[in-house]
Coordinates of C-alpha atoms and ligand atoms in Angstrom, one line a residue:
X3 CA 0.0 0.0 0.0
X4 CA 1.2 3.5 -0.7
X5 CA 1.1 5.4 2.6
X6 CA 1.8 9.0 3.4
X7 CA 3.5 9.7 6.7
X8 CA 2.9 13.4 7.9
X9 CA 5.8 14.2 10.2
X10 CA 7.4 11.1 8.9
X11 CA 10.9 12.2 9.4
X12 CA 10.4 12.5 13.2
X13 CA 11.2 10.1 16.2
X14 CA 8.1 8.0 15.8
X15 CA 7.5 8.5 12.0
X16 CA 11.0 7.4 10.9
X17 CA 10.5 4.1 12.9
X18 CA 7.2 3.6 11.4
X19 CA 8.6 4.4 7.9
X20 CA 11.1 1.8 8.3
X21 CA 8.6 -0.9 9.5
X22 CA 6.2 -0.2 6.7
X23 CA 8.9 -0.7 4.1
X24 CA 10.0 -3.9 5.8
X25 CA 6.4 -5.1 5.7
X26 CA 6.3 -4.6 1.8
X27 CA 4.3 -1.1 1.8
X28 CA 5.7 2.0 0.1
X29 CA 6.0 4.8 2.7
X30 CA 6.0 8.5 1.4
X31 CA 7.3 10.7 4.1
X32 CA 5.9 14.2 4.1
X33 CA 7.7 16.5 6.7
X34 CA 8.5 20.2 6.8
X35 CA 11.9 19.4 8.5
X36 CA 11.1 22.0 11.1
X37 CA 11.5 19.2 13.6
X38 CA 12.2 16.1 11.5
X39 CA 15.5 15.0 10.1
X40 CA 16.2 13.9 6.5
X41 CA 18.9 11.6 7.8
X42 CA 16.2 9.6 9.6
X43 CA 14.4 8.6 6.4
X44 CA 17.3 8.2 3.9
X45 CA 16.5 6.1 0.9
X46 CA 12.8 6.6 1.3
X47 CA 10.3 8.7 -0.8
X48 CA 10.3 12.2 0.6
X49 CA 8.1 15.3 0.2
X50 CA 9.4 18.4 2.0
X51 CA 6.2 20.5 2.8
X52 CA 4.0 21.6 5.7
X53 CA 0.7 19.9 6.6
X54 CA -0.9 23.4 6.6
X55 CA -0.3 23.7 3.0
X56 CA -3.5 22.0 1.7
X57 CA -2.3 22.3 -2.1
X58 CA 0.9 20.4 -1.4
X59 CA -0.9 17.7 0.5
X60 CA -3.3 17.2 -2.4
X61 CA -0.4 17.1 -4.8
X62 CA 1.5 14.5 -2.7
X63 CA -1.5 12.3 -2.4
X64 CA -2.4 12.3 -6.1
X65 CA 1.1 12.0 -7.6
X66 CA 1.9 9.1 -5.2
X67 CA -1.4 7.4 -5.5
X68 CA -1.8 7.5 -1.8
X69 CA -4.2 4.8 -0.3
X70 CA -3.7 5.6 3.4
X71 CA -2.3 8.3 5.7
X72 CA -0.5 7.9 8.9
X73 CA -0.8 11.4 10.7
X74 CA 2.3 12.0 13.3
X75 CA 2.9 15.9 12.7
X76 CA 2.1 17.5 15.9
X77 CA 3.4 19.5 18.7
X78 CA 3.9 17.1 21.7
X79 CA 4.7 18.7 24.9
X80 CA 2.0 18.5 27.5
X81 CA 3.8 21.1 29.8
X82 CA 4.3 23.6 27.1
X83 CA 0.8 23.4 25.9
X84 CA -0.6 24.7 29.1
X85 CA 1.0 28.2 28.4
X86 CA 0.6 28.1 24.8
X87 CA -2.9 26.5 23.9
X88 CA -2.9 28.7 20.6
X89 CA 0.1 26.7 19.1
X90 CA -1.4 23.3 20.1
X91 CA -5.1 24.0 18.9
X92 CA -3.7 25.6 15.6
X93 CA -1.1 23.1 14.8
X94 CA -2.7 19.9 16.0
X95 CA -6.5 20.4 15.6
X96 CA -6.9 23.1 12.9
X97 CA -4.2 21.7 10.6
X98 CA -5.7 18.2 11.2
X99 CA -8.9 19.5 9.7
X100 CA -6.8 20.7 6.7
X101 CA -5.5 17.0 6.3
X102 CA -9.0 15.4 6.5
X103 CA -10.4 17.7 3.8
X104 CA -7.4 16.9 1.5
X105 CA -8.0 13.3 2.1
X106 CA -11.8 13.5 1.4
X107 CA -11.1 15.5 -1.7
X108 CA -8.4 13.1 -3.2
X109 CA -10.3 10.0 -2.2
X110 CA -7.8 8.8 0.3
X111 CA -10.0 6.9 2.7
X112 CA -7.9 5.4 5.3
X113 CA -6.0 7.1 8.2
X114 CA -4.0 5.9 11.3
X115 CA -3.8 8.9 13.9
X116 CA -1.3 9.5 16.6
X117 CA -3.4 10.0 19.6
X118 CA -2.2 10.1 23.0
X119 CA -2.8 8.9 26.6
X120 CA -3.3 12.6 27.5
X121 CA -6.9 12.4 26.3
X122 CA -7.7 10.5 29.5
X123 CA -6.5 13.5 31.7
X124 CA -6.4 12.3 35.4
X125 CA -7.7 8.8 35.2
X126 CA -10.3 7.4 37.6
X127 CA -8.3 4.0 37.6
X128 CA -5.4 2.3 35.9
X129 CA -4.8 0.3 33.8
X130 CA -6.8 2.7 31.6
X131 CA -9.3 1.0 29.0
X132 CA -10.2 2.9 25.9
X133 CA -13.9 3.3 27.0
X134 CA -12.8 5.1 30.2
X135 CA -13.6 8.7 30.8
X136 CA -12.1 11.2 28.3
X137 CA -11.2 14.4 30.1
X138 CA -7.8 16.0 29.1
X139 CA -6.1 18.2 31.7
X140 CA -3.9 20.0 29.2
X141 CA -4.4 21.7 25.8
X142 CA -2.1 19.1 24.1
X143 CA -4.5 16.2 25.0
X144 CA -7.5 18.4 24.2
X145 CA -6.1 19.3 20.7
X146 CA -5.8 15.6 20.0
X147 CA -9.0 14.5 21.4
X148 CA -10.6 17.3 19.0
X149 CA -9.1 15.4 16.0
X150 CA -10.7 12.1 17.4
X151 CA -14.0 13.8 17.3
X152 CA -13.5 15.1 13.8
X153 CA -12.6 11.7 12.6
X154 CA -15.8 10.3 13.9
X155 CA -17.7 13.1 12.0
X156 CA -15.7 12.4 8.9
X157 CA -16.3 8.6 9.1
X158 CA -20.1 9.0 9.5
X159 CA -20.5 11.7 6.8
X160 CA -18.0 10.7 4.2
X161 CA -17.3 7.1 4.8
X162 CA -13.6 7.4 5.6
X163 CA -12.1 4.9 7.9
X164 CA -9.8 5.6 10.9
X165 CA -7.7 4.0 13.6
X166 CA -6.7 6.3 16.5
X167 CA -3.7 5.0 18.4
X168 CA -3.4 6.2 22.0
X169 CA 0.3 6.3 22.7
X170 CA 1.5 6.1 26.2
X171 CA 5.2 7.0 26.8
X172 CA 7.3 6.2 23.7
X173 CA 10.9 5.5 24.2
X174 CA 13.8 3.7 23.1
X175 CA 15.3 3.5 19.7
X176 CA 15.9 1.1 16.7
X177 CA 18.1 -1.9 17.8
X178 CA 20.1 -1.2 14.5
X179 CA 21.4 1.8 16.3
X180 CA 21.1 4.2 13.4
X181 CA 17.8 6.1 14.1
X182 CA 16.6 7.2 17.6
X183 CA 15.1 10.2 19.4
X184 CA 16.5 13.5 18.6
X185 CA 14.3 16.6 19.9
X186 CA 15.8 19.9 20.1
X187 CA 15.2 21.3 22.7
X188 CA 14.8 17.7 24.4
X189 CA 12.0 17.7 27.2
X190 CA 11.3 14.0 27.6
X191 CA 12.5 12.3 30.7
X192 CA 14.7 9.3 29.5
X193 CA 16.8 11.2 26.9
X194 CA 17.2 13.9 29.5
X195 CA 18.4 11.5 32.2
X196 CA 20.8 9.9 29.6
X197 CA 22.4 13.3 29.0
X198 CA 24.0 13.1 32.6
X199 CA 26.2 10.2 31.9
X200 CA 26.9 11.7 28.4
X201 CA 28.3 14.7 30.2
X202 CA 25.8 17.1 28.7
X203 CA 24.1 17.8 32.0
X204 CA 25.0 17.9 35.6
X205 CA 21.8 16.3 37.0
X206 CA 18.2 15.5 36.3
X207 CA 15.2 17.5 37.7
X208 CA 12.4 15.4 39.2
X209 CA 9.2 17.6 38.4
X210 CA 7.4 17.0 41.7
X211 CA 7.8 14.2 44.5
X212 CA 4.3 15.0 46.2
X213 CA 2.1 13.0 43.8
X214 CA -0.2 10.4 44.8
X215 CA 2.1 7.5 44.1
X216 CA 4.2 5.2 46.3
X217 CA 7.4 7.2 45.9
X218 CA 5.7 10.5 45.2
X219 CA 7.0 10.9 41.6
X220 CA 4.7 10.5 38.5
X221 CA 4.1 7.1 37.1
X222 CA 4.2 6.4 33.4
X223 CA 3.9 3.5 30.9
X224 CA 6.8 3.2 28.8
X225 CA 6.6 1.4 25.3
X226 CA 9.3 0.8 22.8
X227 CA 9.2 2.8 19.6
X228 CA 9.5 -0.3 17.6
X229 CA 6.8 -2.1 19.3
X230 CA 4.6 1.0 18.6
X231 CA 5.7 1.0 15.0
X232 CA 4.6 -2.7 14.6
X233 CA 1.1 -1.6 15.8
X234 CA 0.9 0.9 13.0
X235 CA 1.4 -1.7 10.5
X236 CA -1.4 -3.9 12.0
X237 CA -3.5 -0.7 12.4
X238 CA -3.3 0.2 8.7
X239 CA -4.7 -3.4 8.0
X240 CA -7.5 -3.1 10.4
X241 CA -9.1 0.0 8.9
X242 CA -12.8 -0.2 7.9
X243 CA -14.8 2.3 6.1
X244 CA -17.2 4.5 8.1
X245 CA -15.5 3.5 11.5
X246 CA -13.2 4.9 14.1
X247 CA -11.2 2.1 15.9
X248 CA -9.3 3.2 19.0
X249 CA -6.5 1.4 20.6
X250 CA -4.2 2.1 23.8
X251 CA -0.6 1.3 23.2
X252 CA 1.4 0.6 26.4
X253 CA 2.9 -2.3 28.2
X254 CA 0.6 -2.2 31.1
X255 CA 3.1 -1.6 33.7
X256 CA 3.9 1.7 35.3
X257 CA 7.3 3.1 36.5
X258 CA 7.8 6.3 38.5
X259 CA 10.2 8.9 37.6
X260 CA 12.6 7.7 40.4
X261 CA 12.4 4.0 38.9
X262 CA 13.3 5.3 35.6
X263 CA 16.3 7.2 36.7
X264 CA 17.4 4.1 38.7
X265 CA 16.9 1.9 35.5
X266 CA 19.1 4.5 33.8
X267 CA 21.8 4.3 36.2
X268 CA 21.8 0.4 35.9
X269 CA 22.1 0.5 32.2
X270 CA 24.6 3.3 31.9
X271 CA 26.7 2.1 35.2
X272 CA 26.8 5.7 36.0
X273 CA 25.5 7.3 39.4
X274 CA 23.0 9.9 37.9
X275 CA 22.3 12.9 40.5
X276 CA 18.7 13.7 40.8
X277 CA 17.2 17.0 42.4
X278 CA 13.6 17.4 43.3
X279 CA 12.1 20.6 41.5
X280 CA 8.6 22.0 41.3
X281 CA 5.8 20.2 39.6
X282 CA 5.4 20.7 35.7
X283 CA 1.9 22.0 34.8
X284 CA -0.3 19.6 33.1
X285 CA 1.1 16.3 34.4
X286 CA -1.3 13.5 35.8
X287 CA -0.1 11.4 38.6
X288 CA -0.2 8.2 36.7
X289 CA -0.9 6.9 33.3
X290 CA -0.8 3.2 32.7
X291 CA -2.3 1.5 29.6
X292 CA -4.5 -1.6 29.2
X293 CA -3.5 -2.7 25.9
X294 CA -5.8 -6.0 25.9
X295 CA -7.9 -4.6 22.9
X296 CA -4.7 -4.1 20.6
X297 CA -3.6 -7.6 21.6
X298 CA -6.9 -9.1 21.1
X299 CA -8.2 -7.2 17.9
X300 CA -4.9 -6.5 16.1
X301 CA -2.9 -9.4 17.4
X302 CA -0.4 -6.9 18.6
X303 CA 2.6 -8.4 20.7
X304 CA 5.4 -6.2 22.1
X305 CA 8.8 -7.6 21.3
X306 CA 10.7 -5.4 23.9
X307 CA 8.3 -5.1 27.1
X308 CA 11.1 -4.7 29.6
X309 CA 12.1 -1.2 30.6
X310 CA 15.7 -2.1 30.9
X311 CA 16.1 -3.2 27.4
X312 CA 14.1 -0.2 26.1
X313 CA 16.5 2.1 27.9
X314 CA 19.7 -0.1 26.7
X315 CA 18.4 0.6 23.1
X316 CA 18.1 4.4 23.8
X317 CA 21.4 4.6 25.5
X318 CA 23.2 2.7 22.4
X319 CA 21.5 5.4 20.2
X320 CA 22.4 8.5 22.4
X321 CA 25.9 7.2 23.2
X322 CA 26.7 6.7 19.5
X323 CA 24.9 10.2 18.5
X324 CA 25.3 12.4 21.4
X325 CA 24.2 15.4 19.3
X326 CA 21.4 13.7 17.3
X327 CA 21.5 13.5 13.6
X328 CA 24.2 15.4 11.8
X329 CA 25.9 16.5 15.1
X330 CA 24.7 20.0 14.5
X331 CA 22.4 20.3 17.6
Ligands
UFG419 N1 10.0 14.5 34.2 C1 10.9 14.9 35.2 N2 12.1 15.5 34.7 C2 12.4 15.8 33.5 C3 11.4 15.5 32.3 C4 10.3 14.9 32.7 O1 10.6 14.7 36.2 O2 13.2 16.5 33.2 C5 8.8 13.8 34.3 C6 7.4 14.5 33.9 O3 7.1 15.5 34.8 C7 6.5 13.3 33.9 C8 7.6 12.1 33.3 O4 8.8 12.5 33.7 O5 6.0 13.0 35.0 C9 7.5 11.7 32.0 O6 7.6 12.9 31.3 P1 7.7 13.1 29.6 O7 8.0 14.6 29.3 O8 8.9 12.2 29.3 O9 6.4 12.5 29.0 P2 5.0 13.1 29.3 O10 4.5 11.9 30.1 O11 4.8 14.3 29.8 O12 4.4 12.9 27.8 C10 4.6 11.9 26.8 C11 4.6 12.5 25.5 C12 3.1 12.9 25.3 C13 2.2 11.8 25.5 C14 2.5 11.3 26.9 C15 1.5 10.1 27.2 O13 5.3 13.6 25.3 O14 3.1 13.2 23.9 O15 3.8 10.8 27.1 O16 1.7 9.6 28.4 F1 1.0 12.3 25.4

């Protein structure tokens, strides 16, 4: 299948592009390169353009005979979104609508959407099931939930078919060692912790130790980026016209910020200093997925469910690429 990947040169998009190619599909990477990296998608079909550019989208879909879209392009920082909701609703929601209209106009009837655990807000219980209450506590989660609602309306009105994948915390890097996480600036926990043994940071700040969790620090469910990529291949095959299917993607086990730091110490064999700092706005106490639906309906099976192995792959990538792609960051 010819698949257009918006934001396909980003961290998750580049891993999915490679997995798609490995599964016999033809990925077409569509990325502005504002955040993405050309080096991450070498050898793949590539269109440099912005998702806000409806004409460029239509041209890319028509010229490449696109049959399905995987929509990654988005701003992703929950904390930042609290102070900059305009950035999140414009980029994630309004531009999401531009994409849906281009698909409808070009007869592209299938889409997999990068949704997020942030749509649940502060969950009433963990592990979270897809049918649990949707109540985002930050504009990031709200901006993604709006797209899920738009998808439902476009499925009903125009017969498009969708899968929304609600990612929990995506981490790790490709075991081949040549692609991985390279955000600039970096805000995610594991790459920041690994900057300490790399000599790029003196200590890691723990954003709050007074949460309602056993050690007081936030609990998250960490999933390997390659397992997440596999789920996209399965999701593309599961799309049905006129329907929106929704799947959580996580490992079903929660780790606190302190436990993550300990695991990073073990993997790197480095004593990583940590200091408690004020809470970051927009952080729920705990997010842990029930991915039973993805296992049962998509036959999804994670290959790397253990945090230590996930961190080991991240460490391999960061140690060999301390400045990300191209060394220019
Ligand atoms: N944290 C720290 N110190 C840091 C960085 C992070 O203590 O220097 C804490 C955060 O406060 C949070 C946890 O580590 O409690 C994880 O934070 P990340 O920034 O790594 O990830 P988030 O949980 O905020 O968000 C990520 C993705 C979102 C996605 C979400 C789903 O960025 O896109 O996971 O769980 F929606």
